[in-house]
Amino acid sequence: MTLAADDRRLNDLPRAEQTAVERRDRMFGWLIASPSLGLLFLVILFPVFWALYTSVHDYTLIAPNFDTFNGIDNYTKALGDPEFRHTLWLTAFFVAAVVLLEFALGFLVALMLNSVERFKAIYYAILLCPLLMNPVIVGLIWRMFLHPSLGIVNYLLSLVGIDPVNWLGSTKVALWTIVMVDIWHQVSFMIVLLLAGLSALPREPYEAARVDGASALRSFWHITVPLMLPVIAVTLLIRLIFAVKTYDLVYIMTRGGPGVATDLVSYFIYRTAFVGLNIGEASAMSAILLAVIMGLTVWLHRYMRSLT
Amino acid sequence: MASISLSNVHKFYPNGYAAVRDVSLDIKDGEFMILLGPSGCGKSTTLRMIAGLETISKGDLHIGGARMNDIDPADRDVAIVFQNYALYPHMTVIDNLSFGLRLRGVGRAVIDQRVANIADMLGIGELLSRKPAQLSGGQRQRVALGRALVREPKAFLLDEPLSNLDAKLRSAMRTELIKLHRTLGTTIVHVTHDQVEAMTMGERICIMKDGVIVQVGAPMEVYRNPVNTFVAGFLASPPMNLLRSRLSAQSLSLGDTVLALPPALGQAFAAHAEREVIAGMRPEDFHLKADAAASTAPVKVHAVTTEVLGPEVILVATVSGEQGAEIHIRCPRDFRAKPGEIVIFHYDVSQLQLFDPETTYALKRPVQI
Ligand SMILES: Nc1ncnc2c1ncn2[C@@H]1O[C@H](COP(=O)(O)OP(=O)(O)OP(=O)(O)O)[C@@H](O)[C@H]1O
Ligand SMILES: [Mg+2]
C-alpha cells in the first residue's frame, strides 16, 4: 500500500474508531478556528449571499426593496447586453496579458535574483517599492507621467526622436498602457513569491543533474519547473483573481475610456450599480463574474495538479 | 574507464576552512579505491572535487590523463552516489534511474534494458513507479546507487553508498558491487566508515585524517604495517591495542610483564633501546595456549568485562601492573572470565609494532620475520 493510501485511511476512519486524542484535536481545531470563521461569515459570506439574493430581485437605488422577485431576468438582461459582454472579453484579454507578461518577467527576474549573491537586500527593497503603493497613487502618478504634452514619458521619447504617443487617449493604445502600468505595479508580487519558491528549492537535485549531464537549460526545465509548479500555480491563481478585479487603475486613469476601450468588467459593474443605480442587475453581473472566476480557479488548480 | 590523479589538491571553503590539504593520490585505471577516515576528515569534499561539484582551490585533478579542474561536471563523465542521496524528488524511481541516460541520448530500448537489470540487482524492481518520498531510507539509498550504476561512466564515485542498509542487504550489496567491478572494470572510488567494506572491497585503502592523507596501501598492508598510531587505532574493530611501554635491548616491559623480543625484532629496534615507546598489539595476536613455533610470550591480564559476540568473545582487560589503559583481546567463542579474574595469554611477539610516542609514527621493523 502506498503512503498516500495510508493517509486517506486515517481520515476515513468512522467516528467510533477515532481515538479520544483525535476527537480532542478536532474539537480544539474548531475552537481556535471559530472566531475567524465567524468573521469570515460576516464580511464575506453574508455579502455574497446578500448579492445573490439581490440579483434575483428588481432592486434599484430608486426603489431599494425586495418587493419584486424577477427570477433570472437580471441574468438574461446582463448576458444579453452587448456592452457587458464586451467588458467581459476585454477583461479576459487584460487578465491574460497582465498575468502572462508579469509571470514571464517575474520568473526571469526571480531567477536572476536567486543567483545574485551581493546586494540582494537592496534589489529586494527597490523591487518592493511599487508594491507598497496604493493603486490610486500609482494611477495618479502614471497619469501625470503619461500626459500627452506635459508628461515625462513623451518628453524622454522626444529626446530619442520618437513622436509623442497619446497613451491614454487613443483607443488602440489605452488598454496596453493600463497593462503596462499594472505590470509596473504588480510584477514585484510575482517576483517575491517566485523568489521565495526558488530559494526554498533543494540544492542536491541540481548537483545530481549536473553530474548526470544536464545543461543549465535542461536543469531548469526538468528540475526547476516541476519543483516550482505548486508555487507557480498559487502565484498565477492569486494574480489572476486580483487582475480580474482591476478597478482603481481604470477609474483613475481612463474611466473606461476612450469610448469603451478600457471598460473592464469591475468598473462596468460599478457604473451599473452606482451610475445606473440598478443594484439588482449589477449583482447578477457580479454573480456571473464570481462563477467565471471560480470556474477558472478550479480549472487552473486541477490542471496544475495533473502536471505534478 | 580512466585513471584519476590528484596532485597537491587543496580545498578551502568560502569561510576559510581548509577541508582538504595537499592531497596527492593516484588511482589507477580500473582500480577499486577505498577512502576511509573519521567523520569530517574531508572524504566527501575530495569526492565532490573529483566530480566537479566543488572547485579545487589549489592543485591539479586529472581524469584519464586530461586536466579536469575547469571542466564542467557533465563533461567529466563520472557518476556519483551522494551521501544524502540527492534523488530527484518529483520523479518516480524509474525516471530517477533513467534521467542521466535520457540526457545523454541513449535509446529507449537500451535504457529499459539497463534500468531493468540494475533494478533487479538492487532489488528495487517493485518500487519503480514510486516517488522518493514514498521510500524508506535504505530503499532511497539503493535508488541513488542504481542511478549511478545504470550509467556507464569513466569512474564511479560512491559516498557511503551502503551506510543505510541492514547488515544482510549490505553484505549482499557489497558482493554485487565487487562483482560489478569485476565485470565492468570501471574505476571506483568508494567512501566508507565501515571496516568490513574497507578491508574486503578495495584493492587499496586511502586513510585520511583532518584533510590530509595518512596512508595509502593494500588492505592487508595497511592492516599489518600501519604508519602511525592513528591508522593503527582506526583500522579494524576492535583496533590495535596501543600501550605505553619501555623498550630495552632485546625486551619490552609492559607493566610488570617483560616480553623477550625475537632476535630479528631486537636488532631492528636496537637504535631505540632504553626509551619509552608505544606498543601496538592486535587483539587477535593473544592466544590462550603457548605456541613455540610462533614465538609467543606470556602476558598476565586482569579481566574487566567480556563482550560475547557469538562467533567470538572480546575480553576487555588491563595488563597486570599497568594502570588505566584497557586492552581488547579476541578470544574463542566459549571463553568466559569473571571481572577481576587473572588470565594468562600468550602474545605472538613477532606481530609486535612499536610507535614513537612523540611523532606517533611507527618504528621501522623488518618486513618479514
Ligand atoms: N560548505 C562548507 N563550508 C565550510 N566547511 C565545510 C563545508 N562543507 C564541509 N565543510 C567542512 O569540511 C570538513 C570536511 O567535510 P566532509 O563533508 O568532506 O567530511 P567527510 O569526511 O565526508 O565526513 P563524513 O564522514 O561525516 O561524511 C568538515 O570539517 C566540514 O565541517
Ligand atoms: Mg561525507
PDB file of N, CA and C and ligand atoms in Angstrom, chain B residues 44 83 159-160, ligand 2:
ATOM      1  N   SER B  44      34.122  13.371   1.662  1.00  0.00           N
ATOM      2  CA  SER B  44      33.102  13.834   0.718  1.00  0.00           C
ATOM      3  C   SER B  44      33.634  15.001  -0.092  1.00  0.00           C
ATOM      4  N   GLN B  83      26.142  11.222  -0.564  1.00  0.00           N
ATOM      5  CA  GLN B  83      25.950  10.756   0.812  1.00  0.00           C
ATOM      6  C   GLN B  83      24.497  10.964   1.254  1.00  0.00           C
ATOM      7  N   ASP B 159      29.784   7.709  -2.318  1.00  0.00           N
ATOM      8  CA  ASP B 159      29.948   8.304  -0.993  1.00  0.00           C
ATOM      9  C   ASP B 159      29.076   7.555   0.017  1.00  0.00           C
ATOM     10  N   GLU B 160      29.672   6.650   0.717  1.00  0.00           N
ATOM     11  CA  GLU B 160      28.979   5.805   1.692  1.00  0.00           C
ATOM     12  C   GLU B 160      27.678   5.250   1.127  1.00  0.00           C
TER      13      GLU B 160
HETATM   14 MG    MG C   2      30.941  12.663   3.874  1.00  0.00          MG
END
